Amino acid sequence: MKILGREPAALLGLVAVVVKLVAAFGIEVSGEQQAVINAVAATAVGVALAVMASDGVGAALVGFIQAAVALAVGFGLDWSAEQQAVVLSVAAAVVAMWDRTQIVAPVPAGAVKRPVAGV
């Protein structure tokens, strides 16, 4: 699969180089912050690939939200571990509710043979 006509690994390499370029010539970004930015980029590519493949979108989205919270905390968001856990729990619950709407039975309910009591 390709994104914008490129292999996902090439896009992630570009993001990593741009982050290093920005850190070298302008914005002060620590090595840890660079790592978190690259992790968020990787999870964003994972979400894009999951959407393109129509498979595992919910799990990819929850991973992206986790990476985004880590990025925000890495850049100074002052959330306790409990606050982070609550946000991630709500995100997982919302994604689970959405996932449930995406599941379709392979056969109609009327086509399933049900056992008869006493037989």
Coordinates of N, CA and C in Angstrom, one line a residue:
M1 N 0.8 -1.2 0.0 CA 0.0 0.0 0.0 C 0.9 1.2 0.0
K2 N 0.4 2.3 -0.6 CA 1.1 3.5 -0.7 C 0.2 4.7 -0.2
I3 N 0.9 5.7 0.4 CA 0.2 6.9 0.9 C 0.8 8.0 0.1
L4 N 0.0 8.8 -0.6 CA 0.5 9.9 -1.4 C 1.5 9.4 -2.5
G5 N 1.3 8.2 -2.9 CA 2.1 7.6 -4.0 C 3.5 7.1 -3.4
R6 N 3.7 7.1 -2.1 CA 4.9 6.7 -1.6 C 4.7 5.6 -0.6
E7 N 5.8 4.8 -0.4 CA 5.8 3.8 0.6 C 5.7 4.4 2.0
P8 N 5.0 3.9 3.0 CA 4.9 4.5 4.3 C 6.2 4.7 5.0
A9 N 7.2 3.7 4.8 CA 8.5 3.9 5.4 C 9.2 5.1 4.9
A10 N 9.0 5.4 3.6 CA 9.7 6.6 3.1 C 9.1 7.9 3.7
L11 N 7.8 7.9 3.9 CA 7.1 9.1 4.6 C 7.6 9.2 6.0
L12 N 7.7 8.1 6.7 CA 8.2 8.2 8.1 C 9.7 8.7 8.2
G13 N 10.5 8.2 7.2 CA 11.9 8.7 7.1 C 11.9 10.2 6.9
L14 N 11.0 10.7 6.0 CA 10.9 12.1 5.7 C 10.6 12.9 7.0
V15 N 9.6 12.4 7.7 CA 9.2 13.1 9.0 C 10.3 13.1 10.0
A16 N 11.1 12.0 10.1 CA 12.2 12.0 11.0 C 13.3 13.0 10.7
V17 N 13.5 13.1 9.4 CA 14.5 14.1 8.9 C 14.1 15.5 9.1
V18 N 12.8 15.8 8.8 CA 12.3 17.1 9.0 C 12.3 17.5 10.5
V19 N 12.0 16.6 11.4 CA 12.0 16.9 12.8 C 13.4 17.2 13.2
K20 N 14.4 16.5 12.7 CA 15.8 16.8 13.1 C 16.2 18.1 12.5
L21 N 15.8 18.4 11.3 CA 16.1 19.7 10.6 C 15.6 20.9 11.4
V22 N 14.3 20.8 11.8 CA 13.7 21.8 12.6 C 14.4 22.0 14.0
A23 N 14.8 20.9 14.6 CA 15.5 20.9 15.9 C 16.9 21.6 15.7
A24 N 17.5 21.3 14.6 CA 18.9 21.9 14.4 C 18.9 23.3 14.0
F25 N 17.8 23.8 13.3 CA 17.8 25.2 12.8 C 16.7 26.1 13.4
G26 N 16.2 25.8 14.5 CA 15.1 26.7 15.0 C 14.5 26.3 16.3
I27 N 13.6 25.4 16.3 CA 12.8 25.1 17.5 C 13.7 24.1 18.4
E28 N 13.7 24.4 19.6 CA 14.4 23.6 20.6 C 13.6 22.3 20.9
V29 N 14.0 21.2 20.4 CA 13.3 19.9 20.6 C 14.3 18.9 21.2
S30 N 14.0 18.4 22.3 CA 14.9 17.4 22.9 C 14.8 16.1 22.1
G31 N 15.8 15.2 22.4 CA 15.8 13.9 21.8 C 14.6 13.1 22.1
E32 N 14.1 13.2 23.3 CA 12.9 12.5 23.8 C 11.7 13.0 23.0
Q33 N 11.6 14.3 22.9 CA 10.5 14.9 22.1 C 10.5 14.5 20.6
Q34 N 11.7 14.4 20.1 CA 11.8 14.0 18.7 C 11.3 12.5 18.6
A35 N 11.7 11.7 19.5 CA 11.2 10.3 19.5 C 9.7 10.2 19.6
V36 N 9.1 11.0 20.4 CA 7.6 11.0 20.6 C 7.0 11.5 19.3
I37 N 7.5 12.6 18.7 CA 7.0 13.1 17.4 C 7.0 12.0 16.4
N38 N 8.1 11.3 16.3 CA 8.2 10.2 15.3 C 7.3 9.0 15.6
A39 N 7.0 8.8 16.9 CA 6.1 7.7 17.3 C 4.7 8.1 16.8
V40 N 4.3 9.4 17.0 CA 3.0 9.9 16.6 C 2.9 9.8 15.1
A41 N 3.9 10.1 14.4 CA 3.9 10.0 12.9 C 3.7 8.5 12.5
A42 N 4.4 7.6 13.2 CA 4.3 6.2 12.9 C 2.8 5.7 13.1
T43 N 2.2 6.1 14.2 CA 0.9 5.7 14.5 C -0.1 6.3 13.5
A44 N 0.2 7.6 13.1 CA -0.7 8.2 12.1 C -0.7 7.4 10.8
V45 N 0.5 7.0 10.4 CA 0.6 6.2 9.2 C -0.1 4.8 9.4
G46 N 0.0 4.3 10.6 CA -0.7 3.0 10.9 C -2.2 3.2 10.7
V47 N -2.7 4.3 11.2 CA -4.2 4.6 11.1 C -4.5 4.7 9.6
A48 N -3.7 5.4 8.8 CA -4.0 5.6 7.4 C -4.0 4.2 6.7
L49 N -3.0 3.4 7.0 CA -3.0 2.1 6.4 C -4.1 1.2 6.8
A50 N -4.5 1.3 8.1 CA -5.7 0.5 8.5 C -7.0 1.0 7.8
V51 N -7.1 2.3 7.6 CA -8.3 2.8 6.9 C -8.2 2.3 5.4
M52 N -7.1 2.4 4.8 CA -7.0 1.9 3.4 C -7.3 0.4 3.3
A53 N -6.9 -0.3 4.3 CA -7.1 -1.8 4.2 C -8.4 -2.2 4.8
S54 N -9.1 -1.2 5.4 CA -10.4 -1.5 6.1 C -10.3 -2.5 7.1
D55 N -9.2 -2.5 7.9 CA -9.0 -3.5 8.9 C -8.3 -3.0 10.0
G56 N -8.8 -3.2 11.2 CA -8.1 -2.8 12.4 C -8.1 -1.3 12.7
V57 N -9.0 -0.5 12.1 CA -9.0 0.9 12.2 C -9.1 1.3 13.7
G58 N -10.0 0.7 14.4 CA -10.2 1.0 15.8 C -8.9 0.9 16.7
A59 N -8.2 -0.2 16.5 CA -7.0 -0.4 17.3 C -5.9 0.6 16.9
A60 N -5.8 0.9 15.6 CA -4.9 1.9 15.1 C -5.2 3.2 15.7
L61 N -6.5 3.6 15.7 CA -6.9 4.9 16.3 C -6.6 5.0 17.7
V62 N -6.9 4.0 18.5 CA -6.5 4.0 19.9 C -5.0 4.2 20.1
G63 N -4.2 3.5 19.3 CA -2.8 3.7 19.4 C -2.3 5.1 19.1
F64 N -3.0 5.7 18.1 CA -2.7 7.1 17.7 C -3.0 8.0 18.9
I65 N -4.2 7.8 19.5 CA -4.6 8.6 20.6 C -3.6 8.5 21.8
Q66 N -3.1 7.3 22.1 CA -2.1 7.1 23.1 C -0.8 7.8 22.8
A67 N -0.4 7.8 21.5 CA 0.8 8.5 21.1 C 0.6 10.0 21.2
A68 N -0.5 10.5 20.8 CA -0.8 11.9 20.9 C -0.8 12.4 22.3
V69 N -1.3 11.6 23.2 CA -1.3 12.0 24.7 C 0.2 12.1 25.1
A70 N 0.9 11.0 24.7 CA 2.4 11.0 25.1 C 3.1 12.2 24.5
L71 N 2.8 12.6 23.3 CA 3.4 13.8 22.7 C 3.0 15.0 23.5
A72 N 1.8 15.2 23.8 CA 1.3 16.4 24.6 C 2.0 16.4 25.9
V73 N 2.1 15.3 26.6 CA 2.8 15.3 27.9 C 4.3 15.6 27.7
G74 N 4.9 15.1 26.7 CA 6.3 15.3 26.4 C 6.6 16.8 26.1
F75 N 5.6 17.5 25.6 CA 5.7 18.9 25.4 C 5.2 19.8 26.5
G76 N 4.9 19.2 27.6 CA 4.6 20.0 28.8 C 3.2 20.0 29.3
L77 N 2.3 19.2 28.7 CA 0.9 19.1 29.2 C 1.0 18.5 30.6
D78 N 0.5 19.1 31.6 CA 0.6 18.7 33.0 C -0.6 17.9 33.4
W79 N -0.7 16.7 33.0 CA -1.7 15.7 33.3 C -1.1 14.7 34.2
S80 N -1.8 14.3 35.3 CA -1.4 13.2 36.1 C -1.6 11.9 35.4
A81 N -1.0 10.8 35.9 CA -1.2 9.5 35.3 C -2.7 9.1 35.3
E82 N -3.4 9.5 36.4 CA -4.9 9.2 36.5 C -5.6 10.0 35.4
Q83 N -5.3 11.2 35.1 CA -6.0 12.0 34.1 C -5.7 11.4 32.7
Q84 N -4.5 11.0 32.5 CA -4.2 10.3 31.2 C -4.9 9.0 31.0
A85 N -5.0 8.3 32.1 CA -5.7 7.0 32.1 C -7.2 7.2 31.8
V86 N -7.8 8.2 32.3 CA -9.2 8.5 32.1 C -9.4 8.9 30.6
V87 N -8.6 9.8 30.1 CA -8.7 10.2 28.7 C -8.6 9.0 27.8
L88 N -7.6 8.1 28.0 CA -7.4 7.0 27.2 C -8.5 5.9 27.3
S89 N -9.1 5.8 28.5 CA -10.2 4.9 28.7 C -11.4 5.4 28.0
V90 N -11.7 6.7 28.0 CA -12.8 7.3 27.3 C -12.6 7.1 25.8
A91 N -11.4 7.3 25.3 CA -11.1 7.1 23.9 C -11.3 5.7 23.5
A92 N -10.9 4.7 24.3 CA -11.0 3.3 24.0 C -12.5 2.9 24.0
A93 N -13.3 3.5 24.9 CA -14.7 3.2 24.9 C -15.5 3.8 23.7
V94 N -15.1 5.0 23.3 CA -15.7 5.6 22.1 C -15.4 4.8 20.9
V95 N -14.1 4.4 20.7 CA -13.7 3.6 19.6 C -14.4 2.3 19.6
A96 N -14.6 1.7 20.8 CA -15.3 0.4 20.9 C -16.7 0.5 20.4
M97 N -17.4 1.6 20.8 CA -18.8 1.8 20.4 C -18.8 2.0 18.9
W98 N -17.9 2.7 18.3 CA -17.9 2.8 16.9 C -17.6 1.5 16.2
D99 N -16.6 0.8 16.7 CA -16.3 -0.6 16.2 C -17.5 -1.4 16.1
R100 N -18.3 -1.4 17.1 CA -19.5 -2.2 17.2 C -20.5 -2.0 16.0
T101 N -20.5 -0.7 15.6 CA -21.4 -0.4 14.4 C -20.8 -0.9 13.1
Q102 N -19.6 -1.2 13.1 CA -18.9 -1.7 11.8 C -19.0 -3.2 11.6
I103 N -19.5 -3.9 12.6 CA -19.5 -5.4 12.5 C -20.8 -5.8 11.8
V104 N -20.7 -6.6 10.8 CA -21.9 -7.1 10.1 C -21.8 -8.6 10.1
A105 N -23.0 -9.2 10.4 CA -23.1 -10.7 10.5 C -22.9 -11.2 9.1
P106 N -22.2 -12.3 8.9 CA -21.9 -12.9 7.6 C -23.2 -13.5 6.9
V107 N -24.2 -13.8 7.7 CA -25.4 -14.3 7.2 C -26.6 -13.6 7.9
P108 N -27.7 -13.5 7.3 CA -28.9 -12.9 8.0 C -29.3 -13.7 9.2
A109 N -29.9 -13.1 10.2 CA -30.3 -13.8 11.4 C -31.3 -14.9 11.0
G110 N -32.2 -14.7 10.1 CA -33.2 -15.7 9.7 C -32.6 -17.0 9.1
A111 N -31.4 -16.9 8.6 CA -30.8 -18.0 7.9 C -30.1 -19.0 8.9
V112 N -29.9 -18.6 10.1 CA -29.3 -19.4 11.1 C -30.3 -20.4 11.7
K113 N -29.9 -21.7 11.7 CA -30.7 -22.7 12.2 C -30.6 -22.7 13.7
R114 N -31.7 -22.7 14.4 CA -31.7 -22.7 15.9 C -32.1 -24.0 16.4
P115 N -31.5 -24.5 17.4 CA -31.9 -25.8 18.0 C -33.3 -25.7 18.6
V116 N -34.0 -26.8 18.4 CA -35.4 -26.9 18.9 C -35.3 -27.6 20.3
A117 N -36.0 -27.1 21.3 CA -36.0 -27.7 22.6 C -36.6 -29.0 22.6
G118 N -36.0 -30.0 23.3 CA -36.5 -31.3 23.4 C -36.2 -32.2 22.2
V119 N -35.4 -31.8 21.3 CA -35.1 -32.6 20.1 C -33.8 -33.2 20.2

